[in-house]
Amino acid sequence: MHQMIEAETLTKQYGTVTAVDGISLSIVRGELFGLLGPNGSGKTTMIRMLTGQVRPTSGSARVMGLDVVEDPIRVRELVGIIPEQETPPSFLTAEEYLHFVARIRGLDRIDARCDHWFDLLEFQDKRDVLCKDLSRGTRQKLMFAQAFLHEPCLVLIDEPLINLDPIMQRKVKDFLRGYTSKGGTVFLSTHILDIAEEICDRIGIIHNGRLLHAGRVDDLTGSGRHLEPFFLDLVRGDVGA
Amino acid sequence: MLVPDLFLAMMKEEWRIHSTVFWGFWFALFPVMIVVFAFFGSLTLPFFSDAVPYTVAALLAQIFFLLAGAMVGSFGLMGREFMNRRFGQASLIAYVSRSLPISERRIFATFLMKDTIYYILLYVLPFTVGFAAATPFISIDPGYIILAFASLALAFLIGLSAVCFLSTLYAHSVRLLAATLVVLALALFHAGTVVFPPYSFFLDPGLEPLALSLLFILIPAAISVLFVTVDYPDQVKRFKNSLDSLAERLSPLGSEHFIAKDALDLLRSEGGAGKVVFSFLLPVGLIWLCLQILIQFVPGIDPLMIFAVLLGVISSTIYNWLTEFDSFSSYAFLPVEVSGMIDAKLKSYGILSLLPVAVLVFAAAATGGAAAPFIPALAVLISVSAYTLAVTVYLTGLHPNVMLYHAGVFARYVLATSPVLLLIIFASIFDPLYALGSLLLVPAAAFLLSRSRRGWQTWEISGY
């Protein structure tokens, strides 16, 4: 099995707050891994550490064989990232933003790549609209497109479907399943449990920065359990502990 | 919601926005710092009283607060851009006109009242307190304290309401704004010597200058409120792809896509043209006027040289425009380094620096085109601009608009720049050619920028 992500006791502290507390996990090629947790549980910090956007306080992580602290730029060259909170620049149009990202990544066939994503995510009619004037859903599509523009082998997505309508959610879910079936790897974080139960191969449950559980979704559903009660029991149990 | 409630809510909101964005405790120290600077600045007045009489110092203070008012007014207040920002997603209370039965006029009027009280408390009052604390040591009649406060507040409000007025015109029509500026310039030209009303009030307190000052405040403010226009952000703007063609043209510079993006940000933000007028040409024009007054009292100074120093300082604020629309967190998920972003911003700055150079050429021509001091003045402009920019980048990285309000950072900025600037000014008084020594600031700037690139490289997104 080819390891795409390997984290060893990864920890991040902000002052006295421990956002991520000694998490170890590994994700292999072709896997769709979902990191689940309530708001503020450390999901976003985990993604930022795995992509070299923030440095771990302790522990280590390798992404596609690269140390995220030693080689963060190379990591971000190789992977695609869809952050939850960032939006595209206000005064570029949707098309200009994709061209901007393509130029940063030094890509060729920029027009063809952009056309593909405008068609796939059905927002051709918005390509000349300033990003500040786009709806949240269209901005999310744009952020989705920029992450896949360079055809990466690994994509890390923070809350993938939160602003999309049900039709587009379906389309994105199908796309992600298709992407992993062709060898792509997805690490997504979400607090929407239905998404994880439907599309993830494996999940991790994080609460207060600690990984409470990691396992296959099949194992859970095969034993007749659903993710929601399992998640709630685990998190409430952690609160009570 | 009643106006007093709205007003109080806006005051709270303004404080919370500032204290949240600008590090709470450190922002609270900002007025304290103004007190300290005003106190020590006032203590030095007797030492320079031969060269700069108290009345001239008072005039300079008035012009400074006029500019401060204009800057508060122009901070985001640039026609439609201002309305979008103030009434858009960034502003919470001012946005209620869309969901509650409160007119935009009432909101804007309350907003102006809020800015008046808030910034007088933040800027004018601390300055007056510092001055008041110094009066026992410099033999100035304490009666001037109240007079100083009143006249400085009037000067500040004239600046604020003038920019509101001009930006309202701009929001309606750029041509209307241009025509008004031409009419005002012609009126000033024909009027000959005009005494600034708050200054007249300071020199000779009476009803007439007070009433005139109030008219200069209330009429523009009333027009701004009556004709307020709100361009809500749901007006969709479409543009053809200009990034690629711009980037192709800029490709010899490297980082061309970033520079092209900066250009599009400036052009499309609608503050673009407004920024040049309100944030650059207006203060620069006022400084030029101020220098024309100053040279009547201080023989021996070269106005072009002093102008070049001040122009260099103001030029460095172009960097604030360039970073206004960018946060590195918007790029942190891409293969981009902070140092690369800083380099790109410096290149954009280099291009925009042609504007102050053009202003200096224009000013030199206005002085009769004396060629001898022009070369040293140009050297001063370039050196001061490079050095103050380097200090800004060193202290604030890609976040000058936020971090310069951090009292500690601002104090370091002032300490790093003001002695150097004073030295250049004094050197140029002895001989304009001595000002060529300012070129030593260029290697200092290069050193600071190289330290900045390394220092800010480790910057990372805060919050979790």
Tab-separated table of C-alpha atoms in Angstrom, chain B residues 81-376:
chain	number	residue	atom	x	y	z
B	81	GLU	CA	-16.331	51.471	-2.724
B	82	PHE	CA	-16.936	53.100	0.635
B	83	MET	CA	-20.619	52.308	0.493
B	84	ASN	CA	-19.921	48.730	-0.446
B	85	ARG	CA	-17.474	48.314	2.333
B	86	ARG	CA	-19.367	50.195	4.960
B	87	PHE	CA	-22.743	48.853	3.982
B	88	GLY	CA	-21.530	45.554	2.649
B	89	GLN	CA	-20.501	42.353	4.360
B	90	ALA	CA	-17.758	44.094	6.295
B	91	SER	CA	-20.089	46.411	8.152
B	92	LEU	CA	-22.734	44.871	10.261
B	93	ILE	CA	-24.813	47.645	11.781
B	94	ALA	CA	-24.718	49.936	8.766
B	95	TYR	CA	-26.168	47.049	6.788
B	96	VAL	CA	-29.439	47.045	8.719
B	97	SER	CA	-31.132	49.362	6.235
B	98	ARG	CA	-31.631	46.292	4.081
B	99	SER	CA	-33.463	44.324	6.736
B	100	LEU	CA	-34.909	46.927	9.096
B	101	PRO	CA	-37.054	49.987	8.433
B	102	ILE	CA	-34.262	52.549	8.798
B	103	SER	CA	-33.392	54.825	5.914
B	104	GLU	CA	-29.917	54.956	4.456
B	105	ARG	CA	-29.800	58.690	5.163
B	106	ARG	CA	-30.480	58.149	8.846
B	107	ILE	CA	-27.850	55.432	9.015
B	108	PHE	CA	-25.287	57.576	7.216
B	109	ALA	CA	-26.031	60.598	9.409
B	110	THR	CA	-25.589	58.458	12.522
B	111	PHE	CA	-22.471	56.989	11.000
B	112	LEU	CA	-21.006	60.493	10.549
B	113	MET	CA	-21.901	61.397	14.128
B	114	LYS	CA	-20.224	58.238	15.299
B	115	ASP	CA	-17.051	58.989	13.305
B	116	THR	CA	-17.051	62.538	14.699
B	117	ILE	CA	-17.242	61.526	18.356
B	118	TYR	CA	-15.146	58.382	18.059
B	119	TYR	CA	-12.203	59.927	16.253
B	120	ILE	CA	-12.219	63.147	18.263
B	121	LEU	CA	-11.912	60.977	21.357
B	122	LEU	CA	-9.261	58.846	19.690
B	123	TYR	CA	-7.105	61.557	18.083
B	124	VAL	CA	-7.964	65.145	19.063
B	125	LEU	CA	-8.573	64.688	22.779
B	126	PRO	CA	-5.352	62.739	23.461
B	127	PHE	CA	-3.363	65.290	21.458
B	128	THR	CA	-4.877	68.116	23.492
B	129	VAL	CA	-4.221	66.258	26.756
B	130	GLY	CA	-0.549	65.843	25.787
B	131	PHE	CA	-0.319	69.531	24.875
B	132	ALA	CA	-2.095	70.514	28.115
B	133	ALA	CA	0.309	68.446	30.185
B	134	ALA	CA	3.240	70.304	28.593
B	135	THR	CA	1.892	73.855	29.003
B	136	PRO	CA	3.260	74.376	32.568
B	137	PHE	CA	6.778	73.675	31.252
B	138	ILE	CA	6.688	75.850	28.139
B	139	SER	CA	5.029	78.985	29.498
B	140	ILE	CA	1.926	78.812	27.364
B	141	ASP	CA	-1.282	80.265	28.748
B	142	PRO	CA	-3.522	77.337	29.832
B	143	GLY	CA	-6.386	79.201	28.170
B	144	TYR	CA	-5.010	77.941	24.878
B	145	ILE	CA	-5.825	74.353	25.849
B	146	ILE	CA	-9.564	74.696	25.242
B	147	LEU	CA	-8.893	76.821	22.184
B	148	ALA	CA	-6.479	74.225	20.809
B	149	PHE	CA	-8.994	71.434	21.346
B	150	ALA	CA	-11.837	73.361	19.715
B	151	SER	CA	-9.857	74.545	16.703
B	152	LEU	CA	-8.201	71.170	16.126
B	153	ALA	CA	-11.584	69.444	16.352
B	154	LEU	CA	-12.955	71.926	13.799
B	155	ALA	CA	-9.994	71.326	11.470
B	156	PHE	CA	-10.432	67.568	11.813
B	157	LEU	CA	-14.163	67.772	11.056
B	158	ILE	CA	-13.624	69.998	8.025
B	159	GLY	CA	-11.297	67.309	6.620
B	160	LEU	CA	-13.784	64.559	7.418
B	161	SER	CA	-16.829	66.269	5.964
B	162	ALA	CA	-14.933	67.521	2.879
B	163	VAL	CA	-13.950	63.966	1.960
B	164	CYS	CA	-17.504	62.724	2.630
B	165	PHE	CA	-18.777	65.450	0.319
B	166	LEU	CA	-16.282	64.684	-2.432
B	167	SER	CA	-16.874	60.951	-2.168
B	168	THR	CA	-20.634	61.471	-2.403
B	169	LEU	CA	-20.054	63.433	-5.609
B	170	TYR	CA	-17.786	60.646	-6.819
B	171	ALA	CA	-20.445	58.054	-6.073
B	172	HIS	CA	-22.878	59.993	-8.284
B	173	SER	CA	-20.542	60.939	-11.092
B	174	VAL	CA	-16.803	61.172	-11.589
B	175	ARG	CA	-17.400	64.120	-13.947
B	176	LEU	CA	-19.360	65.946	-11.253
B	177	LEU	CA	-16.471	65.407	-8.841
B	178	ALA	CA	-13.924	66.650	-11.375
B	179	ALA	CA	-16.023	69.708	-12.199
B	180	THR	CA	-16.477	70.519	-8.507
B	181	LEU	CA	-12.745	70.225	-7.857
B	182	VAL	CA	-12.016	72.562	-10.750
B	183	VAL	CA	-14.585	75.093	-9.480
B	184	LEU	CA	-13.166	74.918	-5.956
B	185	ALA	CA	-9.611	75.358	-7.242
B	186	LEU	CA	-10.643	78.373	-9.342
B	187	ALA	CA	-12.541	79.880	-6.395
B	188	LEU	CA	-9.465	79.487	-4.180
B	189	PHE	CA	-7.244	80.975	-6.854
B	190	HIS	CA	-9.475	84.031	-7.279
B	191	ALA	CA	-9.964	84.485	-3.554
B	192	GLY	CA	-6.197	84.995	-3.137
B	193	THR	CA	-5.062	84.627	0.469
B	194	VAL	CA	-7.530	82.464	2.355
B	195	VAL	CA	-7.233	82.028	6.090
B	196	PHE	CA	-8.274	78.608	7.272
B	197	PRO	CA	-11.356	79.306	9.497
B	198	PRO	CA	-10.340	77.099	12.457
B	199	TYR	CA	-6.929	78.801	12.396
B	200	SER	CA	-8.603	82.228	12.422
B	201	PHE	CA	-10.664	81.015	15.340
B	202	PHE	CA	-7.501	79.936	17.154
B	203	LEU	CA	-5.770	83.285	16.549
B	204	ASP	CA	-8.792	85.416	17.320
B	205	PRO	CA	-11.645	83.475	18.924
B	206	GLY	CA	-14.903	84.973	17.805
B	207	LEU	CA	-18.291	84.145	16.451
B	208	GLU	CA	-17.444	84.792	12.808
B	209	PRO	CA	-14.593	82.253	12.334
B	210	LEU	CA	-16.488	79.764	14.476
B	211	ALA	CA	-19.624	80.122	12.354
B	212	LEU	CA	-17.580	79.922	9.168
B	213	SER	CA	-15.867	76.748	10.400
B	214	LEU	CA	-19.211	75.190	11.285
B	215	LEU	CA	-20.572	76.068	7.845
B	216	PHE	CA	-17.567	74.368	6.231
B	217	ILE	CA	-18.430	71.280	8.259
B	218	LEU	CA	-22.207	71.219	8.191
B	219	ILE	CA	-22.931	72.109	4.564
B	220	PRO	CA	-20.735	69.394	2.989
B	221	ALA	CA	-21.896	66.883	5.613
B	222	ALA	CA	-25.559	67.727	4.981
B	223	ILE	CA	-25.107	67.362	1.212
B	224	SER	CA	-23.392	64.000	1.786
B	225	VAL	CA	-26.294	62.787	3.902
B	226	LEU	CA	-29.028	64.142	1.619
B	227	PHE	CA	-27.546	62.687	-1.539
B	228	VAL	CA	-26.135	59.484	-0.110
B	229	THR	CA	-26.191	56.641	-2.622
B	230	VAL	CA	-25.759	53.041	-1.708
B	231	ASP	CA	-24.547	50.644	-4.346
B	232	TYR	CA	-25.300	47.299	-2.779
B	233	PRO	CA	-22.972	44.495	-3.702
B	234	ASP	CA	-25.693	42.544	-5.502
B	235	GLN	CA	-24.923	44.482	-8.676
B	236	VAL	CA	-22.974	41.884	-10.604
B	237	LYS	CA	-19.901	43.143	-12.425
B	238	ARG	CA	-18.523	41.321	-15.440
B	239	PHE	CA	-15.135	41.760	-17.097
B	240	LYS	CA	-13.244	40.098	-19.920
B	241	ASN	CA	-10.084	38.285	-18.892
B	242	SER	CA	-7.460	41.025	-18.545
B	243	LEU	CA	-5.118	39.142	-16.261
B	244	ASP	CA	-3.330	37.244	-19.015
B	245	SER	CA	-2.678	40.199	-21.297
B	246	LEU	CA	-1.454	42.309	-18.382
B	247	ALA	CA	0.740	39.492	-17.111
B	248	GLU	CA	2.257	39.010	-20.583
B	249	ARG	CA	3.224	42.677	-20.684
B	250	LEU	CA	4.713	42.509	-17.197
B	251	SER	CA	6.517	39.205	-17.687
B	252	PRO	CA	10.042	40.751	-17.870
B	253	LEU	CA	9.611	41.785	-14.219
B	254	GLY	CA	8.789	38.303	-12.915
B	255	SER	CA	5.902	37.633	-10.489
B	256	GLU	CA	3.840	39.057	-13.345
B	257	HIS	CA	0.562	37.412	-12.343
B	258	PHE	CA	0.780	38.968	-8.877
B	259	ILE	CA	1.578	42.416	-10.269
B	260	ALA	CA	-1.268	42.068	-12.782
B	261	LYS	CA	-3.604	41.113	-9.952
B	262	ASP	CA	-2.491	44.166	-7.943
B	263	ALA	CA	-3.231	46.350	-10.949
B	264	LEU	CA	-6.696	44.848	-11.393
B	265	ASP	CA	-7.414	45.209	-7.660
B	266	LEU	CA	-6.560	48.893	-7.824
B	267	LEU	CA	-8.426	49.555	-11.054
B	268	ARG	CA	-11.568	47.594	-10.282
B	269	SER	CA	-11.995	48.356	-6.609
B	270	GLU	CA	-13.484	51.703	-7.619
B	271	GLY	CA	-11.435	53.238	-4.876
B	272	GLY	CA	-8.727	53.064	-7.552
B	273	ALA	CA	-9.105	56.547	-8.940
B	274	GLY	CA	-10.563	57.763	-5.644
B	275	LYS	CA	-7.584	56.459	-3.728
B	276	VAL	CA	-5.195	58.484	-5.819
B	277	VAL	CA	-7.200	61.645	-5.207
B	278	PHE	CA	-8.125	61.167	-1.556
B	279	SER	CA	-5.196	59.248	-0.141
B	280	PHE	CA	-2.373	60.653	-2.186
B	281	LEU	CA	-2.917	63.788	-4.227
B	282	LEU	CA	-5.109	65.523	-1.632
B	283	PRO	CA	-2.656	65.205	1.281
B	284	VAL	CA	0.259	65.946	-1.037
B	285	GLY	CA	-1.486	69.058	-2.332
B	286	LEU	CA	-2.225	70.231	1.206
B	287	ILE	CA	1.384	69.649	2.227
B	288	TRP	CA	2.556	71.688	-0.723
B	289	LEU	CA	0.242	74.539	0.308
B	290	CYS	CA	1.426	74.235	3.896
B	291	LEU	CA	5.048	74.494	2.782
B	292	GLN	CA	4.284	77.630	0.827
B	293	ILE	CA	3.061	79.141	4.101
B	294	LEU	CA	5.973	77.792	6.111
B	295	ILE	CA	8.700	79.254	3.908
B	296	GLN	CA	7.375	82.717	4.675
B	297	PHE	CA	8.317	82.177	8.327
B	298	VAL	CA	11.393	79.997	8.038
B	299	PRO	CA	13.892	81.499	5.633
B	300	GLY	CA	16.566	79.162	4.378
B	301	ILE	CA	14.508	76.061	3.946
B	302	ASP	CA	14.068	74.665	0.508
B	303	PRO	CA	10.381	73.812	0.061
B	304	LEU	CA	11.150	71.297	-2.682
B	305	MET	CA	13.517	69.410	-0.402
B	306	ILE	CA	11.080	69.295	2.532
B	307	PHE	CA	8.350	68.347	0.079
B	308	ALA	CA	10.504	65.504	-1.253
B	309	VAL	CA	10.976	64.151	2.280
B	310	LEU	CA	7.246	64.247	3.048
B	311	LEU	CA	6.369	62.936	-0.409
B	312	GLY	CA	8.694	59.989	0.233
B	313	VAL	CA	6.865	59.196	3.471
B	314	ILE	CA	3.438	59.468	1.856
B	315	SER	CA	4.637	57.413	-1.126
B	316	SER	CA	5.367	54.522	1.187
B	317	THR	CA	1.642	54.355	1.982
B	318	ILE	CA	1.145	53.114	-1.589
B	319	TYR	CA	2.243	49.813	-0.087
B	320	ASN	CA	-0.871	49.954	2.105
B	321	TRP	CA	-3.068	50.179	-1.008
B	322	LEU	CA	-1.293	47.207	-2.512
B	323	THR	CA	-1.799	45.017	0.517
B	324	GLU	CA	-5.324	46.200	1.273
B	325	PHE	CA	-7.044	43.542	-0.819
B	326	ASP	CA	-4.686	40.703	-0.021
B	327	SER	CA	-4.146	38.493	2.931
B	328	PHE	CA	-1.485	35.847	2.710
B	329	SER	CA	-4.003	33.360	4.066
B	330	SER	CA	-5.692	33.649	0.646
B	331	TYR	CA	-2.561	32.115	-0.893
B	332	ALA	CA	-1.398	29.889	1.942
B	333	PHE	CA	-3.008	26.831	0.353
B	334	LEU	CA	-1.099	27.425	-2.899
B	335	PRO	CA	2.614	26.867	-3.502
B	336	VAL	CA	3.467	30.460	-2.647
B	337	GLU	CA	5.942	31.802	-0.093
B	338	VAL	CA	5.501	34.967	1.972
B	339	SER	CA	8.833	36.258	0.660
B	340	GLY	CA	7.584	35.771	-2.899
B	341	MET	CA	4.482	37.781	-2.135
B	342	ILE	CA	6.563	40.560	-0.560
B	343	ASP	CA	8.799	40.635	-3.653
B	344	ALA	CA	5.751	40.915	-5.909
B	345	LYS	CA	4.321	43.758	-3.830
B	346	LEU	CA	7.662	45.574	-3.972
B	347	LYS	CA	7.654	45.302	-7.756
B	348	SER	CA	4.127	46.720	-7.915
B	349	TYR	CA	5.288	49.463	-5.568
B	350	GLY	CA	8.199	50.233	-7.857
B	351	ILE	CA	5.824	50.755	-10.779
B	352	LEU	CA	3.432	52.939	-8.798
B	353	SER	CA	6.347	54.993	-7.465
B	354	LEU	CA	6.433	56.736	-10.824
B	355	LEU	CA	3.431	58.707	-9.559
B	356	PRO	CA	5.292	60.499	-6.715
B	357	VAL	CA	8.224	61.082	-9.038
B	358	ALA	CA	5.826	62.764	-11.469
B	359	VAL	CA	4.414	64.841	-8.614
B	360	LEU	CA	7.939	65.951	-7.668
B	361	VAL	CA	8.694	66.937	-11.257
B	362	PHE	CA	5.455	68.916	-11.307
B	363	ALA	CA	6.326	70.596	-7.988
B	364	ALA	CA	9.820	71.422	-9.249
B	365	ALA	CA	8.286	72.994	-12.338
B	366	ALA	CA	5.906	74.965	-10.128
B	367	THR	CA	8.855	76.423	-8.204
B	368	GLY	CA	10.274	77.811	-11.402
B	369	GLY	CA	12.153	74.741	-12.497
B	370	ALA	CA	15.319	75.460	-10.524
B	371	ALA	CA	17.373	72.482	-11.651
B	372	ALA	CA	19.999	72.617	-8.931
B	373	PRO	CA	17.892	71.338	-6.011
B	374	PHE	CA	15.856	68.951	-8.180
B	375	ILE	CA	18.458	66.182	-8.352
B	376	PRO	CA	19.042	66.159	-4.565
